[in-house]
Amino acid sequence: MAEVYLRRLSRWQAEQQRDAVADVHVTAYRGVAGEEYRDRQDFLHRFEQHVQHTGFDMVVADTAGLVGCAYGFRVPRTGEWWSDFRGGLPADIEELTASGRAFLLAELMVLPAHRRLGVATRMVEWLLTRLDADLVVAVSSRSGDDGDSDSGGPGSAVEAAFRAWGWSRLGILGPRAVQDVGSGTGPGPYAVAHEAWIRRPPR
């Protein structure tokens, strides 16, 4: 298999690559047969919003074309994104959000043929290496494979990957906040609660 190279894209470059990224998304998540067009349009609508967020940053994996993508942006300072968090939100999470020091890993996707080769791990690490933030957040519906874990079962693969990457499970985030931002390391569904994971970026 050809060597996979990583590239960091600017906001402008990301917008220019939106169709290629959407193709990766549709193939990576393999939704309901016959719904590919709607899935693609839904993603493009979210992506158009995501690239406008403060602190947007993106890394892609490339061979002869895109095979993976990871991107994110700052968690909105207003704190509304946490409004549907189940239970009490730790004070330090609130403080880091309000000060603009929390970053959301909004999307992570790898084509099936390139999974379990460390591509997702490399993209996440490179995305976080130069990140000027004290907290990284991700959400998962536990409904799909992360792309790097060898664990069996739809939920265990996601959990195993996050723990292997040094993330900690924070708690449950209700569907309202996730749907408002339109984020997640999987295809959804946004009508269900998601698990929130956190990590302190490397220095």
CSV table of C-alpha atoms in Angstrom, one decimal:
chain,number,residue,atom,x,y,z
A,1,MET,CA,0.0,0.0,0.0
A,2,ALA,CA,1.3,3.5,-0.9
A,3,GLU,CA,2.7,5.6,1.9
A,4,VAL,CA,0.2,8.0,3.5
A,5,TYR,CA,1.3,11.6,3.8
A,6,LEU,CA,-0.3,14.2,6.2
A,7,ARG,CA,-1.0,17.8,5.2
A,8,ARG,CA,-2.4,20.7,7.3
A,9,LEU,CA,-4.9,22.8,5.4
A,10,SER,CA,-5.7,26.5,5.9
A,11,ARG,CA,-9.3,27.5,6.1
A,12,TRP,CA,-9.3,28.5,2.4
A,13,GLN,CA,-7.7,25.3,1.4
A,14,ALA,CA,-10.2,23.3,3.4
A,15,GLU,CA,-13.1,25.0,1.6
A,16,GLN,CA,-11.4,24.2,-1.8
A,17,GLN,CA,-11.2,20.6,-0.8
A,18,ARG,CA,-14.8,20.3,0.5
A,19,ASP,CA,-16.0,17.9,-2.2
A,20,ALA,CA,-13.1,15.5,-1.7
A,21,VAL,CA,-13.6,15.6,2.1
A,22,ALA,CA,-17.3,14.9,1.6
A,23,ASP,CA,-16.5,11.9,-0.6
A,24,VAL,CA,-14.3,10.5,2.2
A,25,HIS,CA,-17.1,11.1,4.7
A,26,VAL,CA,-19.7,9.2,2.6
A,27,THR,CA,-17.3,6.3,2.0
A,28,ALA,CA,-16.0,6.2,5.6
A,29,TYR,CA,-19.4,6.0,7.2
A,30,ARG,CA,-21.3,4.0,4.6
A,31,GLY,CA,-24.8,5.1,5.6
A,32,VAL,CA,-28.1,3.6,4.5
A,33,ALA,CA,-28.1,2.5,0.9
A,34,GLY,CA,-29.8,5.0,-1.3
A,35,GLU,CA,-29.2,7.8,1.2
A,36,GLU,CA,-25.6,8.7,0.1
A,37,TYR,CA,-26.7,12.0,-1.6
A,38,ARG,CA,-28.5,13.2,1.5
A,39,ASP,CA,-25.7,12.1,3.7
A,40,ARG,CA,-23.2,14.0,1.5
A,41,GLN,CA,-25.4,17.2,1.4
A,42,ASP,CA,-25.9,17.1,5.2
A,43,PHE,CA,-22.1,16.8,5.7
A,44,LEU,CA,-21.4,19.7,3.3
A,45,HIS,CA,-23.9,21.9,5.1
A,46,ARG,CA,-22.2,21.1,8.5
A,47,PHE,CA,-18.7,21.6,6.9
A,48,GLU,CA,-19.7,25.0,5.5
A,49,GLN,CA,-20.5,26.1,9.1
A,50,HIS,CA,-17.5,24.4,10.7
A,51,VAL,CA,-14.9,26.2,8.6
A,52,GLN,CA,-16.3,29.5,9.8
A,53,HIS,CA,-15.7,28.7,13.5
A,54,THR,CA,-13.0,30.4,15.5
A,55,GLY,CA,-9.7,28.5,15.5
A,56,PHE,CA,-10.6,26.1,12.7
A,57,ASP,CA,-7.8,23.7,12.0
A,58,MET,CA,-7.6,20.7,9.7
A,59,VAL,CA,-5.3,17.8,8.8
A,60,VAL,CA,-5.8,15.4,5.9
A,61,ALA,CA,-4.2,12.1,5.0
A,62,ASP,CA,-3.3,11.7,1.4
A,63,THR,CA,-1.9,9.1,-1.0
A,64,ALA,CA,-3.1,9.6,-4.6
A,65,GLY,CA,-6.1,11.3,-3.1
A,66,LEU,CA,-7.6,12.0,0.3
A,67,VAL,CA,-8.0,8.9,2.5
A,68,GLY,CA,-8.7,10.6,5.9
A,69,CYS,CA,-9.4,13.8,7.6
A,70,ALA,CA,-9.4,15.3,11.1
A,71,TYR,CA,-10.5,18.8,12.0
A,72,GLY,CA,-11.9,21.0,14.7
A,73,PHE,CA,-12.4,24.4,16.2
A,74,ARG,CA,-12.8,26.3,19.4
A,75,VAL,CA,-15.7,25.4,21.7
A,76,PRO,CA,-17.9,28.5,21.7
A,77,ARG,CA,-17.1,30.6,24.7
A,78,THR,CA,-20.8,31.2,25.6
A,79,GLY,CA,-20.9,27.7,27.2
A,80,GLU,CA,-24.2,26.9,25.4
A,81,TRP,CA,-22.5,23.8,23.9
A,82,TRP,CA,-22.4,22.3,27.4
A,83,SER,CA,-26.0,23.2,28.2
A,84,ASP,CA,-27.2,19.6,27.6
A,85,PHE,CA,-24.4,17.9,29.6
A,86,ARG,CA,-25.8,15.3,32.0
A,87,GLY,CA,-24.9,16.1,35.6
A,88,GLY,CA,-22.7,18.8,36.9
A,89,LEU,CA,-20.0,20.1,34.5
A,90,PRO,CA,-16.6,20.4,36.3
A,91,ALA,CA,-15.6,24.0,37.1
A,92,ASP,CA,-12.3,23.8,35.2
A,93,ILE,CA,-14.1,22.8,32.0
A,94,GLU,CA,-16.4,25.8,32.3
A,95,GLU,CA,-13.5,28.1,32.9
A,96,LEU,CA,-11.5,26.8,30.0
A,97,THR,CA,-14.5,27.1,27.7
A,98,ALA,CA,-15.2,30.6,28.8
A,99,SER,CA,-11.6,31.7,28.2
A,100,GLY,CA,-11.5,30.2,24.7
A,101,ARG,CA,-9.0,27.5,25.7
A,102,ALA,CA,-11.2,24.5,24.7
A,103,PHE,CA,-10.9,22.9,21.3
A,104,LEU,CA,-13.5,20.6,19.7
A,105,LEU,CA,-12.4,17.6,17.6
A,106,ALA,CA,-15.4,17.9,15.3
A,107,GLU,CA,-14.6,15.2,12.7
A,108,LEU,CA,-12.3,12.2,12.4
A,109,MET,CA,-12.7,9.9,9.4
A,110,VAL,CA,-10.6,7.3,7.6
A,111,LEU,CA,-11.4,5.3,4.5
A,112,PRO,CA,-12.0,1.6,5.3
A,113,ALA,CA,-9.0,0.4,3.3
A,114,HIS,CA,-6.7,2.5,5.4
A,115,ARG,CA,-8.0,1.7,8.8
A,116,ARG,CA,-6.0,0.0,11.6
A,117,LEU,CA,-2.8,1.4,10.1
A,118,GLY,CA,-2.4,4.2,12.5
A,119,VAL,CA,-3.7,6.9,10.1
A,120,ALA,CA,-6.3,8.2,12.5
A,121,THR,CA,-3.8,8.3,15.4
A,122,ARG,CA,-1.2,10.3,13.3
A,123,MET,CA,-3.8,12.8,12.1
A,124,VAL,CA,-5.1,13.5,15.7
A,125,GLU,CA,-1.6,13.9,17.0
A,126,TRP,CA,-0.5,16.2,14.3
A,127,LEU,CA,-3.7,18.3,14.6
A,128,LEU,CA,-3.1,18.7,18.4
A,129,THR,CA,0.7,19.3,18.2
A,130,ARG,CA,0.6,23.0,17.5
A,131,LEU,CA,-2.8,23.5,19.2
A,132,ASP,CA,-3.0,26.6,21.4
A,133,ALA,CA,-5.5,25.1,23.8
A,134,ASP,CA,-5.6,23.6,27.3
A,135,LEU,CA,-8.4,21.1,26.6
A,136,VAL,CA,-9.5,19.1,23.7
A,137,VAL,CA,-13.1,17.7,23.5
A,138,ALA,CA,-14.6,15.0,21.3
A,139,VAL,CA,-18.0,13.4,21.2
A,140,SER,CA,-19.0,10.0,20.0
A,141,SER,CA,-22.4,8.3,19.5
A,142,ARG,CA,-20.6,4.9,20.1
A,143,SER,CA,-22.3,3.8,16.8
A,144,GLY,CA,-19.3,3.4,14.5
A,145,ASP,CA,-15.7,2.3,14.2
A,146,ASP,CA,-13.0,4.9,14.8
A,147,GLY,CA,-10.7,3.4,12.2
A,148,ASP,CA,-7.7,2.4,14.3
A,149,SER,CA,-8.9,0.2,17.1
A,150,ASP,CA,-8.9,-3.6,16.8
A,151,SER,CA,-11.6,-4.0,19.4
A,152,GLY,CA,-14.8,-5.8,18.4
A,153,GLY,CA,-18.2,-4.3,18.6
A,154,PRO,CA,-19.4,-0.9,17.5
A,155,GLY,CA,-19.1,0.8,20.9
A,156,SER,CA,-15.9,-0.9,22.2
A,157,ALA,CA,-13.8,0.2,19.1
A,158,VAL,CA,-14.5,3.9,19.8
A,159,GLU,CA,-13.9,3.6,23.5
A,160,ALA,CA,-10.7,1.6,23.1
A,161,ALA,CA,-9.3,4.1,20.6
A,162,PHE,CA,-9.9,7.1,22.8
A,163,ARG,CA,-8.4,5.4,25.8
A,164,ALA,CA,-5.4,4.3,23.8
A,165,TRP,CA,-4.9,8.0,22.7
A,166,GLY,CA,-4.9,9.2,26.3
A,167,TRP,CA,-8.4,10.6,26.4
A,168,SER,CA,-10.7,10.4,29.4
A,169,ARG,CA,-14.5,9.9,29.4
A,170,LEU,CA,-16.1,13.1,30.8
A,171,GLY,CA,-19.8,12.1,30.7
A,172,ILE,CA,-22.9,12.2,28.6
A,173,LEU,CA,-23.8,15.1,26.3
A,174,GLY,CA,-27.5,15.3,25.3
A,175,PRO,CA,-28.5,15.6,21.7
A,176,ARG,CA,-29.4,19.3,21.7
A,177,ALA,CA,-25.8,20.6,22.0
A,178,VAL,CA,-24.3,18.1,19.6
A,179,GLN,CA,-27.0,18.9,17.0
A,180,ASP,CA,-26.4,22.6,17.4
A,181,VAL,CA,-22.7,22.3,16.6
A,182,GLY,CA,-23.2,19.3,14.2
A,183,SER,CA,-20.1,17.6,15.4
A,184,GLY,CA,-18.9,14.1,16.3
A,185,THR,CA,-16.3,11.6,15.4
A,186,GLY,CA,-18.9,9.6,13.6
A,187,PRO,CA,-21.9,10.0,11.4
A,188,GLY,CA,-24.4,10.6,14.2
A,189,PRO,CA,-27.2,10.1,14.8
A,190,TYR,CA,-27.7,13.5,16.5
A,191,ALA,CA,-31.1,12.5,18.0
A,192,VAL,CA,-29.4,10.4,20.7
A,193,ALA,CA,-27.1,11.3,23.5
A,194,HIS,CA,-23.3,11.2,22.9
A,195,GLU,CA,-20.3,10.4,25.1
A,196,ALA,CA,-18.0,13.4,25.7
A,197,TRP,CA,-14.3,12.7,25.9
A,198,ILE,CA,-11.5,15.1,26.9
A,199,ARG,CA,-7.7,15.3,26.6
A,200,ARG,CA,-5.0,17.7,27.5
A,201,PRO,CA,-3.0,18.4,24.4
A,202,PRO,CA,0.7,17.5,24.2
A,203,ARG,CA,3.2,20.3,24.9
